[in-house]
Amino acid sequence: EAGVTQFPSHSVIEKGQTVTLRCDPISGHDNLYWYRRVMGKEIKFLLHFVKESKQDESGMPNNRFLAERTGGTYSTLKVQPAELEDSGVYFCASSGSTGPNYGYTFGSGTRLTVV
Amino acid sequence: EDQVTQSPEALRLQEGESSSLNCSYTVSGLRGLFWYRQDPGKGPEFLFTLYSAGEEKEKERLKATLTKKESFLHITAPKPEDSATYLCAVQANSARQLTFGSGTQLTVLP
C-alpha cells in the first residue's frame, strides 16, 4: 500500500510570493488532514476534509491559506501571499475510518521556508 | 482548550537502559490518545492508540499505558535504532483532529 505522498519536499520562496503544496492520500481514504509545525512549536491542526468537503477549517491561520480537495482525491494547500511566519513543515495525513483502532498515516511533510 | 504536555523534552539513554516518557493531558472528553514516532525529515509514524484508563498496548520494546490524566511510554532495553522523537496526541470526543505535545527527543547510545 502506497503511503501519503507530499510534494515538494522542500520549498524556498520570497515573502509575497505564492506557493502550492500538494498531498496525495492513501487510496480510498476519505479523511484528509493538514497540519503544520512552525519552528520550536508543536504540530498544529489546520483543516480536515471528508472526501471533497471541508469538515473543519478552524485551524487555518488566516485567509492567505486556501485548501482544496478536487474530486475527493488529492489536496492542495495554497499560501498567497506568503509571509515570513508561514515558514515551517506542513504535514498531510489521511485515515479511512471514523471508528476505533485507526491511526492517521502522515506524509513526510513539505518544509517551507519564506525569506 | 485541549492541552498535551510531554516530558522530558530530551532523554539520553545507554543501550539497554530502560526508561519512561510521560504525556500529561487535559481534554474535554477523551476519544483517543495516540503515540507516534518521528524520525528526522520524516512524518510521524503511528505506534499506538489508547482509549480508556487502564488500557495498555505493547509493540516490541515499547509499552504504552493510560490513566485519566496521563500516559506513559515505557521503553525496555532500548537499542540505538529506537532513537527518535516520540509524540503524544489526543483526540477529543467532539473533534476529529489531534492535539499534539511538543515531543520527547530520545537518543540511545551504543
mmCIF file with all atom_site columns, C-alpha atoms in Angstrom:
data_model
loop_
_atom_site.group_PDB
_atom_site.id
_atom_site.type_symbol
_atom_site.label_atom_id
_atom_site.label_alt_id
_atom_site.label_comp_id
_atom_site.label_asym_id
_atom_site.label_entity_id
_atom_site.label_seq_id
_atom_site.pdbx_PDB_ins_code
_atom_site.Cartn_x
_atom_site.Cartn_y
_atom_site.Cartn_z
_atom_site.occupancy
_atom_site.B_iso_or_equiv
_atom_site.pdbx_formal_charge
_atom_site.auth_seq_id
_atom_site.auth_comp_id
_atom_site.auth_asym_id
_atom_site.auth_atom_id
_atom_site.pdbx_PDB_model_num
ATOM 1   C CA . GLU A 1 1   ? 0.000   0.000  0.000  1.00 0.00 ? 1   GLU A CA 1
ATOM 2   C CA . ALA A 1 2   ? 1.455   3.355  -1.021 1.00 0.00 ? 2   ALA A CA 1
ATOM 3   C CA . GLY A 1 3   ? 1.681   5.865  1.787  1.00 0.00 ? 3   GLY A CA 1
ATOM 4   C CA . VAL A 1 4   ? 0.712   9.515  1.930  1.00 0.00 ? 4   VAL A CA 1
ATOM 5   C CA . THR A 1 5   ? 2.760   11.460 -0.617 1.00 0.00 ? 5   THR A CA 1
ATOM 6   C CA . GLN A 1 6   ? 3.584   15.124 -0.319 1.00 0.00 ? 6   GLN A CA 1
ATOM 7   C CA . PHE A 1 7   ? 5.447   17.395 -2.700 1.00 0.00 ? 7   PHE A CA 1
ATOM 8   C CA . PRO A 1 8   ? 7.522   19.300 -2.940 1.00 0.00 ? 8   PRO A CA 1
ATOM 9   C CA . SER A 1 9   ? 9.604   18.071 -0.038 1.00 0.00 ? 9   SER A CA 1
ATOM 10  C CA . HIS A 1 10  ? 11.234  21.485 0.267  1.00 0.00 ? 10  HIS A CA 1
ATOM 11  C CA . SER A 1 11  ? 10.273  24.939 -0.969 1.00 0.00 ? 11  SER A CA 1
ATOM 12  C CA . VAL A 1 12  ? 12.079  28.229 -0.546 1.00 0.00 ? 12  VAL A CA 1
ATOM 13  C CA . ILE A 1 13  ? 10.174  31.321 -1.655 1.00 0.00 ? 13  ILE A CA 1
ATOM 14  C CA . GLU A 1 14  ? 10.356  35.038 -1.127 1.00 0.00 ? 14  GLU A CA 1
ATOM 15  C CA . LYS A 1 15  ? 7.923   36.943 1.013  1.00 0.00 ? 15  LYS A CA 1
ATOM 16  C CA . GLY A 1 16  ? 4.904   37.932 -1.045 1.00 0.00 ? 16  GLY A CA 1
ATOM 17  C CA . GLN A 1 17  ? 5.148   35.014 -3.446 1.00 0.00 ? 17  GLN A CA 1
ATOM 18  C CA . THR A 1 18  ? 2.640   32.188 -3.805 1.00 0.00 ? 18  THR A CA 1
ATOM 19  C CA . VAL A 1 19  ? 3.319   28.542 -3.008 1.00 0.00 ? 19  VAL A CA 1
ATOM 20  C CA . THR A 1 20  ? 1.135   25.489 -3.547 1.00 0.00 ? 20  THR A CA 1
ATOM 21  C CA . LEU A 1 21  ? 1.672   22.295 -1.583 1.00 0.00 ? 21  LEU A CA 1
ATOM 22  C CA . ARG A 1 22  ? 0.188   19.019 -2.716 1.00 0.00 ? 22  ARG A CA 1
ATOM 23  C CA . CYS A 1 23  ? -0.872  15.911 -0.819 1.00 0.00 ? 23  CYS A CA 1
ATOM 24  C CA . ASP A 1 24  ? -1.874  12.535 -2.257 1.00 0.00 ? 24  ASP A CA 1
ATOM 25  C CA . PRO A 1 25  ? -3.570  10.481 0.465  1.00 0.00 ? 25  PRO A CA 1
ATOM 26  C CA . ILE A 1 26  ? -3.722  6.718  0.673  1.00 0.00 ? 26  ILE A CA 1
ATOM 27  C CA . SER A 1 27  ? -6.120  5.480  -1.979 1.00 0.00 ? 27  SER A CA 1
ATOM 28  C CA . GLY A 1 28  ? -9.626  5.097  -0.594 1.00 0.00 ? 28  GLY A CA 1
ATOM 29  C CA . HIS A 1 29  ? -9.058  7.260  2.471  1.00 0.00 ? 29  HIS A CA 1
ATOM 30  C CA . ASP A 1 30  ? -11.944 9.705  2.723  1.00 0.00 ? 30  ASP A CA 1
ATOM 31  C CA . ASN A 1 31  ? -10.430 11.743 5.564  1.00 0.00 ? 31  ASN A CA 1
ATOM 32  C CA . LEU A 1 32  ? -7.569  14.098 4.775  1.00 0.00 ? 32  LEU A CA 1
ATOM 33  C CA . TYR A 1 33  ? -5.923  16.466 7.248  1.00 0.00 ? 33  TYR A CA 1
ATOM 34  C CA . TRP A 1 34  ? -3.409  19.270 7.029  1.00 0.00 ? 34  TRP A CA 1
ATOM 35  C CA . TYR A 1 35  ? -1.142  20.073 9.975  1.00 0.00 ? 35  TYR A CA 1
ATOM 36  C CA . ARG A 1 36  ? 1.905   22.260 10.342 1.00 0.00 ? 36  ARG A CA 1
ATOM 37  C CA . ARG A 1 37  ? 4.833   22.666 12.692 1.00 0.00 ? 37  ARG A CA 1
ATOM 38  C CA . VAL A 1 38  ? 6.448   26.066 12.958 1.00 0.00 ? 38  VAL A CA 1
ATOM 39  C CA . MET A 1 39  ? 9.898   26.442 14.493 1.00 0.00 ? 39  MET A CA 1
ATOM 40  C CA . GLY A 1 40  ? 10.047  25.373 18.113 1.00 0.00 ? 40  GLY A CA 1
ATOM 41  C CA . LYS A 1 41  ? 6.330   24.656 18.371 1.00 0.00 ? 41  LYS A CA 1
ATOM 42  C CA . GLU A 1 42  ? 4.202   21.554 18.410 1.00 0.00 ? 42  GLU A CA 1
ATOM 43  C CA . ILE A 1 43  ? 2.374   20.174 15.373 1.00 0.00 ? 43  ILE A CA 1
ATOM 44  C CA . LYS A 1 44  ? -0.931  22.032 14.986 1.00 0.00 ? 44  LYS A CA 1
ATOM 45  C CA . PHE A 1 45  ? -4.097  21.175 13.081 1.00 0.00 ? 45  PHE A CA 1
ATOM 46  C CA . LEU A 1 46  ? -5.061  23.280 10.087 1.00 0.00 ? 46  LEU A CA 1
ATOM 47  C CA . LEU A 1 47  ? -8.074  21.620 8.471  1.00 0.00 ? 47  LEU A CA 1
ATOM 48  C CA . HIS A 1 48  ? -9.943  18.402 7.749  1.00 0.00 ? 48  HIS A CA 1
ATOM 49  C CA . PHE A 1 49  ? -11.586 17.180 4.547  1.00 0.00 ? 49  PHE A CA 1
ATOM 50  C CA . VAL A 1 50  ? -14.110 14.388 4.267  1.00 0.00 ? 50  VAL A CA 1
ATOM 51  C CA . LYS A 1 51  ? -13.967 13.469 0.610  1.00 0.00 ? 51  LYS A CA 1
ATOM 52  C CA . GLU A 1 52  ? -14.145 16.830 -1.187 1.00 0.00 ? 52  GLU A CA 1
ATOM 53  C CA . SER A 1 53  ? -15.901 18.719 1.623  1.00 0.00 ? 53  SER A CA 1
ATOM 54  C CA . LYS A 1 54  ? -14.202 20.831 4.267  1.00 0.00 ? 54  LYS A CA 1
ATOM 55  C CA . GLN A 1 55  ? -15.331 19.338 7.555  1.00 0.00 ? 55  GLN A CA 1
ATOM 56  C CA . ASP A 1 56  ? -13.362 21.605 9.876  1.00 0.00 ? 56  ASP A CA 1
ATOM 57  C CA . GLU A 1 57  ? -11.091 24.510 8.959  1.00 0.00 ? 57  GLU A CA 1
ATOM 58  C CA . SER A 1 58  ? -10.881 26.024 12.417 1.00 0.00 ? 58  SER A CA 1
ATOM 59  C CA . GLY A 1 59  ? -7.086  25.777 12.464 1.00 0.00 ? 59  GLY A CA 1
ATOM 60  C CA . MET A 1 60  ? -6.448  27.802 9.312  1.00 0.00 ? 60  MET A CA 1
ATOM 61  C CA . PRO A 1 61  ? -4.461  30.837 10.469 1.00 0.00 ? 61  PRO A CA 1
ATOM 62  C CA . ASN A 1 62  ? -5.911  33.424 8.082  1.00 0.00 ? 62  ASN A CA 1
ATOM 63  C CA . ASN A 1 63  ? -7.379  33.949 4.621  1.00 0.00 ? 63  ASN A CA 1
ATOM 64  C CA . ARG A 1 64  ? -3.984  33.766 2.932  1.00 0.00 ? 64  ARG A CA 1
ATOM 65  C CA . PHE A 1 65  ? -4.321  29.996 3.192  1.00 0.00 ? 65  PHE A CA 1
ATOM 66  C CA . LEU A 1 66  ? -6.604  28.164 0.773  1.00 0.00 ? 66  LEU A CA 1
ATOM 67  C CA . ALA A 1 67  ? -7.095  24.405 0.741  1.00 0.00 ? 67  ALA A CA 1
ATOM 68  C CA . GLU A 1 68  ? -8.892  22.370 -1.879 1.00 0.00 ? 68  GLU A CA 1
ATOM 69  C CA . ARG A 1 69  ? -9.544  18.720 -2.492 1.00 0.00 ? 69  ARG A CA 1
ATOM 70  C CA . THR A 1 70  ? -10.656 18.064 -6.012 1.00 0.00 ? 70  THR A CA 1
ATOM 71  C CA . GLY A 1 71  ? -12.899 15.053 -6.510 1.00 0.00 ? 71  GLY A CA 1
ATOM 72  C CA . GLY A 1 72  ? -12.086 13.772 -3.062 1.00 0.00 ? 72  GLY A CA 1
ATOM 73  C CA . THR A 1 73  ? -8.648  12.612 -4.125 1.00 0.00 ? 73  THR A CA 1
ATOM 74  C CA . TYR A 1 74  ? -5.536  14.751 -3.801 1.00 0.00 ? 74  TYR A CA 1
ATOM 75  C CA . SER A 1 75  ? -5.465  18.029 -1.918 1.00 0.00 ? 75  SER A CA 1
ATOM 76  C CA . THR A 1 76  ? -3.622  21.303 -2.379 1.00 0.00 ? 76  THR A CA 1
ATOM 77  C CA . LEU A 1 77  ? -2.772  23.971 0.154  1.00 0.00 ? 77  LEU A CA 1
ATOM 78  C CA . LYS A 1 78  ? -2.001  27.376 -1.320 1.00 0.00 ? 78  LYS A CA 1
ATOM 79  C CA . VAL A 1 79  ? -0.385  30.206 0.593  1.00 0.00 ? 79  VAL A CA 1
ATOM 80  C CA . GLN A 1 80  ? -0.860  33.584 -1.086 1.00 0.00 ? 80  GLN A CA 1
ATOM 81  C CA . PRO A 1 81  ? 0.910   35.862 -0.380 1.00 0.00 ? 81  PRO A CA 1
ATOM 82  C CA . ALA A 1 82  ? 3.445   34.085 1.802  1.00 0.00 ? 82  ALA A CA 1
ATOM 83  C CA . GLU A 1 83  ? 4.758   35.787 4.948  1.00 0.00 ? 83  GLU A CA 1
ATOM 84  C CA . LEU A 1 84  ? 7.873   35.034 6.996  1.00 0.00 ? 84  LEU A CA 1
ATOM 85  C CA . GLU A 1 85  ? 5.817   33.474 9.818  1.00 0.00 ? 85  GLU A CA 1
ATOM 86  C CA . ASP A 1 86  ? 4.445   30.868 7.396  1.00 0.00 ? 86  ASP A CA 1
ATOM 87  C CA . SER A 1 87  ? 7.790   29.060 7.449  1.00 0.00 ? 87  SER A CA 1
ATOM 88  C CA . GLY A 1 88  ? 7.578   25.580 8.890  1.00 0.00 ? 88  GLY A CA 1
ATOM 89  C CA . VAL A 1 89  ? 6.860   21.974 7.998  1.00 0.00 ? 89  VAL A CA 1
ATOM 90  C CA . TYR A 1 90  ? 3.425   21.219 6.559  1.00 0.00 ? 90  TYR A CA 1
ATOM 91  C CA . PHE A 1 91  ? 2.164   17.691 7.077  1.00 0.00 ? 91  PHE A CA 1
ATOM 92  C CA . CYS A 1 92  ? -0.716  15.914 5.430  1.00 0.00 ? 92  CYS A CA 1
ATOM 93  C CA . ALA A 1 93  ? -2.393  12.876 6.968  1.00 0.00 ? 93  ALA A CA 1
ATOM 94  C CA . SER A 1 94  ? -5.173  10.558 5.884  1.00 0.00 ? 94  SER A CA 1
ATOM 95  C CA . SER A 1 95  ? -7.399  7.988  7.518  1.00 0.00 ? 95  SER A CA 1
ATOM 96  C CA . GLY A 1 96  ? -10.031 5.647  6.239  1.00 0.00 ? 96  GLY A CA 1
ATOM 97  C CA . SER A 1 97  ? -12.261 5.148  9.217  1.00 0.00 ? 97  SER A CA 1
ATOM 98  C CA . THR A 1 98  ? -14.169 7.113  11.783 1.00 0.00 ? 98  THR A CA 1
ATOM 99  C CA . GLY A 1 99  ? -14.241 4.221  14.200 1.00 0.00 ? 99  GLY A CA 1
ATOM 100 C CA . PRO A 1 100 ? -11.782 2.935  16.806 1.00 0.00 ? 100 PRO A CA 1
ATOM 101 C CA . ASN A 1 101 ? -8.448  1.259  16.195 1.00 0.00 ? 101 ASN A CA 1
ATOM 102 C CA . TYR A 1 102 ? -7.485  3.514  13.347 1.00 0.00 ? 102 TYR A CA 1
ATOM 103 C CA . GLY A 1 103 ? -4.391  5.587  13.089 1.00 0.00 ? 103 GLY A CA 1
ATOM 104 C CA . TYR A 1 104 ? -3.724  8.542  10.938 1.00 0.00 ? 104 TYR A CA 1
ATOM 105 C CA . THR A 1 105 ? -0.995  7.986  8.329  1.00 0.00 ? 105 THR A CA 1
ATOM 106 C CA . PHE A 1 106 ? 1.202   11.033 7.849  1.00 0.00 ? 106 PHE A CA 1
ATOM 107 C CA . GLY A 1 107 ? 3.232   12.074 4.859  1.00 0.00 ? 107 GLY A CA 1
ATOM 108 C CA . SER A 1 108 ? 6.856   13.139 5.178  1.00 0.00 ? 108 SER A CA 1
ATOM 109 C CA . GLY A 1 109 ? 5.918   16.800 5.036  1.00 0.00 ? 109 GLY A CA 1
ATOM 110 C CA . THR A 1 110 ? 6.844   19.846 2.989  1.00 0.00 ? 110 THR A CA 1
ATOM 111 C CA . ARG A 1 111 ? 9.433   22.122 4.555  1.00 0.00 ? 111 ARG A CA 1
ATOM 112 C CA . LEU A 1 112 ? 8.502   25.688 3.571  1.00 0.00 ? 112 LEU A CA 1
ATOM 113 C CA . THR A 1 113 ? 10.979  28.497 4.036  1.00 0.00 ? 113 THR A CA 1
ATOM 114 C CA . VAL A 1 114 ? 9.860   32.067 3.368  1.00 0.00 ? 114 VAL A CA 1
ATOM 115 C CA . VAL A 1 115 ? 12.748  34.526 3.038  1.00 0.00 ? 115 VAL A CA 1
ATOM 116 C CA . GLU B 2 1   ? -8.886  24.015 25.299 1.00 0.00 ? 1   GLU B CA 1
ATOM 117 C CA . ASP B 2 2   ? -7.231  20.618 24.917 1.00 0.00 ? 2   ASP B CA 1
ATOM 118 C CA . GLN B 2 3   ? -3.612  20.509 26.072 1.00 0.00 ? 3   GLN B CA 1
ATOM 119 C CA . VAL B 2 4   ? -0.812  17.964 25.916 1.00 0.00 ? 4   VAL B CA 1
ATOM 120 C CA . THR B 2 5   ? 2.465   18.279 27.815 1.00 0.00 ? 5   THR B CA 1
ATOM 121 C CA . GLN B 2 6   ? 5.329   15.858 27.272 1.00 0.00 ? 6   GLN B CA 1
ATOM 122 C CA . SER B 2 7   ? 8.341   15.307 29.489 1.00 0.00 ? 7   SER B CA 1
ATOM 123 C CA . PRO B 2 8   ? 11.240  15.221 29.413 1.00 0.00 ? 8   PRO B CA 1
ATOM 124 C CA . GLU B 2 9   ? 11.954  17.317 26.319 1.00 0.00 ? 9   GLU B CA 1
ATOM 125 C CA . ALA B 2 10  ? 15.067  15.229 25.652 1.00 0.00 ? 10  ALA B CA 1
ATOM 126 C CA . LEU B 2 11  ? 16.354  11.947 27.050 1.00 0.00 ? 11  LEU B CA 1
ATOM 127 C CA . ARG B 2 12  ? 19.680  10.212 26.527 1.00 0.00 ? 12  ARG B CA 1
ATOM 128 C CA . LEU B 2 13  ? 19.944  6.541  27.432 1.00 0.00 ? 13  LEU B CA 1
ATOM 129 C CA . GLN B 2 14  ? 22.613  3.914  27.169 1.00 0.00 ? 14  GLN B CA 1
ATOM 130 C CA . GLU B 2 15  ? 21.681  0.870  25.125 1.00 0.00 ? 15  GLU B CA 1
ATOM 131 C CA . GLY B 2 16  ? 19.753  -1.485 27.395 1.00 0.00 ? 16  GLY B CA 1
ATOM 132 C CA . GLU B 2 17  ? 18.835  1.226  29.922 1.00 0.00 ? 17  GLU B CA 1
ATOM 133 C CA . SER B 2 18  ? 15.054  1.158  30.315 1.00 0.00 ? 18  SER B CA 1
ATOM 134 C CA . SER B 2 19  ? 13.050  4.333  30.947 1.00 0.00 ? 19  SER B CA 1
ATOM 135 C CA . SER B 2 20  ? 9.666   6.011  30.533 1.00 0.00 ? 20  SER B CA 1
ATOM 136 C CA . LEU B 2 21  ? 8.337   9.026  28.688 1.00 0.00 ? 21  LEU B CA 1
ATOM 137 C CA . ASN B 2 22  ? 5.437   10.993 30.120 1.00 0.00 ? 22  ASN B CA 1
ATOM 138 C CA . CYS B 2 23  ? 2.445   12.596 28.433 1.00 0.00 ? 23  CYS B CA 1
ATOM 139 C CA . SER B 2 24  ? 0.074   14.650 30.582 1.00 0.00 ? 24  SER B CA 1
ATOM 140 C CA . TYR B 2 25  ? -3.167  15.784 29.022 1.00 0.00 ? 25  TYR B CA 1
ATOM 141 C CA . THR B 2 26  ? -6.361  17.726 29.562 1.00 0.00 ? 26  THR B CA 1
ATOM 142 C CA . VAL B 2 27  ? -9.188  17.154 27.127 1.00 0.00 ? 27  VAL B CA 1
ATOM 143 C CA . SER B 2 28  ? -12.918 17.690 27.083 1.00 0.00 ? 28  SER B CA 1
ATOM 144 C CA . GLY B 2 29  ? -13.823 14.024 26.822 1.00 0.00 ? 29  GLY B CA 1
ATOM 145 C CA . LEU B 2 30  ? -11.103 11.712 25.532 1.00 0.00 ? 30  LEU B CA 1
ATOM 146 C CA . ARG B 2 31  ? -11.824 9.815  22.357 1.00 0.00 ? 31  ARG B CA 1
ATOM 147 C CA . GLY B 2 32  ? -8.288  8.506  21.990 1.00 0.00 ? 32  GLY B CA 1
ATOM 148 C CA . LEU B 2 33  ? -4.665  9.109  22.949 1.00 0.00 ? 33  LEU B CA 1
ATOM 149 C CA . PHE B 2 34  ? -2.093  8.477  20.245 1.00 0.00 ? 34  PHE B CA 1
ATOM 150 C CA . TRP B 2 35  ? 1.639   7.803  20.336 1.00 0.00 ? 35  TRP B CA 1
ATOM 151 C CA . TYR B 2 36  ? 3.738   8.482  17.261 1.00 0.00 ? 36  TYR B CA 1
ATOM 152 C CA . ARG B 2 37  ? 7.421   8.122  16.472 1.00 0.00 ? 37  ARG B CA 1
ATOM 153 C CA . GLN B 2 38  ? 9.097   10.701 14.229 1.00 0.00 ? 38  GLN B CA 1
ATOM 154 C CA . ASP B 2 39  ? 12.491  10.343 12.595 1.00 0.00 ? 39  ASP B CA 1
ATOM 155 C CA . PRO B 2 40  ? 14.356  13.390 11.203 1.00 0.00 ? 40  PRO B CA 1
ATOM 156 C CA . GLY B 2 41  ? 12.939  14.512 7.859  1.00 0.00 ? 41  GLY B CA 1
ATOM 157 C CA . LYS B 2 42  ? 10.006  12.120 8.124  1.00 0.00 ? 42  LYS B CA 1
ATOM 158 C CA . GLY B 2 43  ? 6.385   12.405 9.145  1.00 0.00 ? 43  GLY B CA 1
ATOM 159 C CA . PRO B 2 44  ? 5.009   10.966 12.384 1.00 0.00 ? 44  PRO B CA 1
ATOM 160 C CA . GLU B 2 45  ? 4.712   7.171  12.306 1.00 0.00 ? 45  GLU B CA 1
ATOM 161 C CA . PHE B 2 46  ? 1.741   5.687  14.171 1.00 0.00 ? 46  PHE B CA 1
ATOM 162 C CA . LEU B 2 47  ? 2.553   3.491  17.167 1.00 0.00 ? 47  LEU B CA 1
ATOM 163 C CA . PHE B 2 48  ? -0.485  3.112  19.431 1.00 0.00 ? 48  PHE B CA 1
ATOM 164 C CA . THR B 2 49  ? -3.976  4.335  20.223 1.00 0.00 ? 49  THR B CA 1
ATOM 165 C CA . LEU B 2 50  ? -5.300  4.094  23.782 1.00 0.00 ? 50  LEU B CA 1
ATOM 166 C CA . TYR B 2 51  ? -8.950  4.716  24.555 1.00 0.00 ? 51  TYR B CA 1
ATOM 167 C CA . SER B 2 52  ? -9.640  4.268  28.245 1.00 0.00 ? 52  SER B CA 1
ATOM 168 C CA . ALA B 2 53  ? -7.880  4.445  31.596 1.00 0.00 ? 53  ALA B CA 1
ATOM 169 C CA . GLY B 2 54  ? -6.135  1.201  32.472 1.00 0.00 ? 54  GLY B CA 1
ATOM 170 C CA . GLU B 2 55  ? -5.549  0.213  28.874 1.00 0.00 ? 55  GLU B CA 1
ATOM 171 C CA . GLU B 2 56  ? -2.073  -0.980 27.847 1.00 0.00 ? 56  GLU B CA 1
ATOM 172 C CA . LYS B 2 57  ? -0.567  -1.791 24.454 1.00 0.00 ? 57  LYS B CA 1
ATOM 173 C CA . GLU B 2 58  ? 2.795   -3.260 23.513 1.00 0.00 ? 58  GLU B CA 1
ATOM 174 C CA . LYS B 2 59  ? 4.931   -3.344 20.411 1.00 0.00 ? 59  LYS B CA 1
ATOM 175 C CA . GLU B 2 60  ? 8.411   -4.832 20.557 1.00 0.00 ? 60  GLU B CA 1
ATOM 176 C CA . ARG B 2 61  ? 10.336  -2.860 23.215 1.00 0.00 ? 61  ARG B CA 1
ATOM 177 C CA . LEU B 2 62  ? 7.572   -0.271 23.651 1.00 0.00 ? 62  LEU B CA 1
ATOM 178 C CA . LYS B 2 63  ? 4.626   -0.357 26.039 1.00 0.00 ? 63  LYS B CA 1
ATOM 179 C CA . ALA B 2 64  ? 2.048   2.407  26.352 1.00 0.00 ? 64  ALA B CA 1
ATOM 180 C CA . THR B 2 65  ? -0.228  2.864  29.354 1.00 0.00 ? 65  THR B CA 1
ATOM 181 C CA . LEU B 2 66  ? -3.062  5.278  30.079 1.00 0.00 ? 66  LEU B CA 1
ATOM 182 C CA . THR B 2 67  ? -4.603  6.868  33.159 1.00 0.00 ? 67  THR B CA 1
ATOM 183 C CA . LYS B 2 68  ? -7.250  9.588  33.373 1.00 0.00 ? 68  LYS B CA 1
ATOM 184 C CA . LYS B 2 69  ? -4.600  12.315 33.366 1.00 0.00 ? 69  LYS B CA 1
ATOM 185 C CA . GLU B 2 70  ? -1.512  10.925 31.693 1.00 0.00 ? 70  GLU B CA 1
ATOM 186 C CA . SER B 2 71  ? 0.054   8.299  29.523 1.00 0.00 ? 71  SER B CA 1
ATOM 187 C CA . PHE B 2 72  ? 3.450   6.658  29.732 1.00 0.00 ? 72  PHE B CA 1
ATOM 188 C CA . LEU B 2 73  ? 5.557   5.168  27.002 1.00 0.00 ? 73  LEU B CA 1
ATOM 189 C CA . HIS B 2 74  ? 7.861   2.613  28.574 1.00 0.00 ? 74  HIS B CA 1
ATOM 190 C CA . ILE B 2 75  ? 10.944  1.610  26.629 1.00 0.00 ? 75  ILE B CA 1
ATOM 191 C CA . THR B 2 76  ? 12.529  -1.656 27.729 1.00 0.00 ? 76  THR B CA 1
ATOM 192 C CA . ALA B 2 77  ? 16.167  -2.392 26.887 1.00 0.00 ? 77  ALA B CA 1
ATOM 193 C CA . PRO B 2 78  ? 16.299  0.231  24.129 1.00 0.00 ? 78  PRO B CA 1
ATOM 194 C CA . LYS B 2 79  ? 18.563  -0.044 21.101 1.00 0.00 ? 79  LYS B CA 1
ATOM 195 C CA . PRO B 2 80  ? 20.177  2.773  19.093 1.00 0.00 ? 80  PRO B CA 1
ATOM 196 C CA . GLU B 2 81  ? 17.529  2.328  16.388 1.00 0.00 ? 81  GLU B CA 1
ATOM 197 C CA . ASP B 2 82  ? 14.907  3.435  18.920 1.00 0.00 ? 82  ASP B CA 1
ATOM 198 C CA . SER B 2 83  ? 16.392  6.935  18.776 1.00 0.00 ? 83  SER B CA 1
ATOM 199 C CA . ALA B 2 84  ? 13.691  9.300  17.504 1.00 0.00 ? 84  ALA B CA 1
ATOM 200 C CA . THR B 2 85  ? 11.237  11.940 18.664 1.00 0.00 ? 85  THR B CA 1
ATOM 201 C CA . TYR B 2 86  ? 8.192   10.433 20.343 1.00 0.00 ? 86  TYR B CA 1
ATOM 202 C CA . LEU B 2 87  ? 4.982   12.403 20.020 1.00 0.00 ? 87  LEU B CA 1
ATOM 203 C CA . CYS B 2 88  ? 1.820   12.154 22.079 1.00 0.00 ? 88  CYS B CA 1
ATOM 204 C CA . ALA B 2 89  ? -1.527  13.455 20.800 1.00 0.00 ? 89  ALA B CA 1
ATOM 205 C CA . VAL B 2 90  ? -5.118  13.434 21.999 1.00 0.00 ? 90  VAL B CA 1
ATOM 206 C CA . GLN B 2 91  ? -8.392  13.418 20.165 1.00 0.00 ? 91  GLN B CA 1
ATOM 207 C CA . ALA B 2 92  ? -11.473 14.795 21.868 1.00 0.00 ? 92  ALA B CA 1
ATOM 208 C CA . ASN B 2 93  ? -14.911 13.258 21.528 1.00 0.00 ? 93  ASN B CA 1
ATOM 209 C CA . SER B 2 94  ? -16.125 16.431 19.862 1.00 0.00 ? 94  SER B CA 1
ATOM 210 C CA . ALA B 2 95  ? -13.435 16.618 17.189 1.00 0.00 ? 95  ALA B CA 1
ATOM 211 C CA . ARG B 2 96  ? -11.595 14.616 14.587 1.00 0.00 ? 96  ARG B CA 1
ATOM 212 C CA . GLN B 2 97  ? -8.292  16.483 14.728 1.00 0.00 ? 97  GLN B CA 1
ATOM 213 C CA . LEU B 2 98  ? -5.378  15.659 17.001 1.00 0.00 ? 98  LEU B CA 1
ATOM 214 C CA . THR B 2 99  ? -3.801  17.964 19.569 1.00 0.00 ? 99  THR B CA 1
ATOM 215 C CA . PHE B 2 100 ? -0.089  17.242 19.821 1.00 0.00 ? 100 PHE B CA 1
ATOM 216 C CA . GLY B 2 101 ? 2.502   17.674 22.522 1.00 0.00 ? 101 GLY B CA 1
ATOM 217 C CA . SER B 2 102 ? 5.951   19.020 21.727 1.00 0.00 ? 102 SER B CA 1
ATOM 218 C CA . GLY B 2 103 ? 7.543   15.592 21.822 1.00 0.00 ? 103 GLY B CA 1
ATOM 219 C CA . THR B 2 104 ? 10.409  13.863 23.620 1.00 0.00 ? 104 THR B CA 1
ATOM 220 C CA . GLN B 2 105 ? 13.645  13.520 21.691 1.00 0.00 ? 105 GLN B CA 1
ATOM 221 C CA . LEU B 2 106 ? 15.139  10.146 22.639 1.00 0.00 ? 106 LEU B CA 1
ATOM 222 C CA . THR B 2 107 ? 18.764  9.295  21.962 1.00 0.00 ? 107 THR B CA 1
ATOM 223 C CA . VAL B 2 108 ? 20.007  5.771  22.680 1.00 0.00 ? 108 VAL B CA 1
ATOM 224 C CA . LEU B 2 109 ? 23.774  5.491  22.787 1.00 0.00 ? 109 LEU B CA 1
ATOM 225 C CA . PRO B 2 110 ? 25.537  2.228  21.826 1.00 0.00 ? 110 PRO B CA 1
#
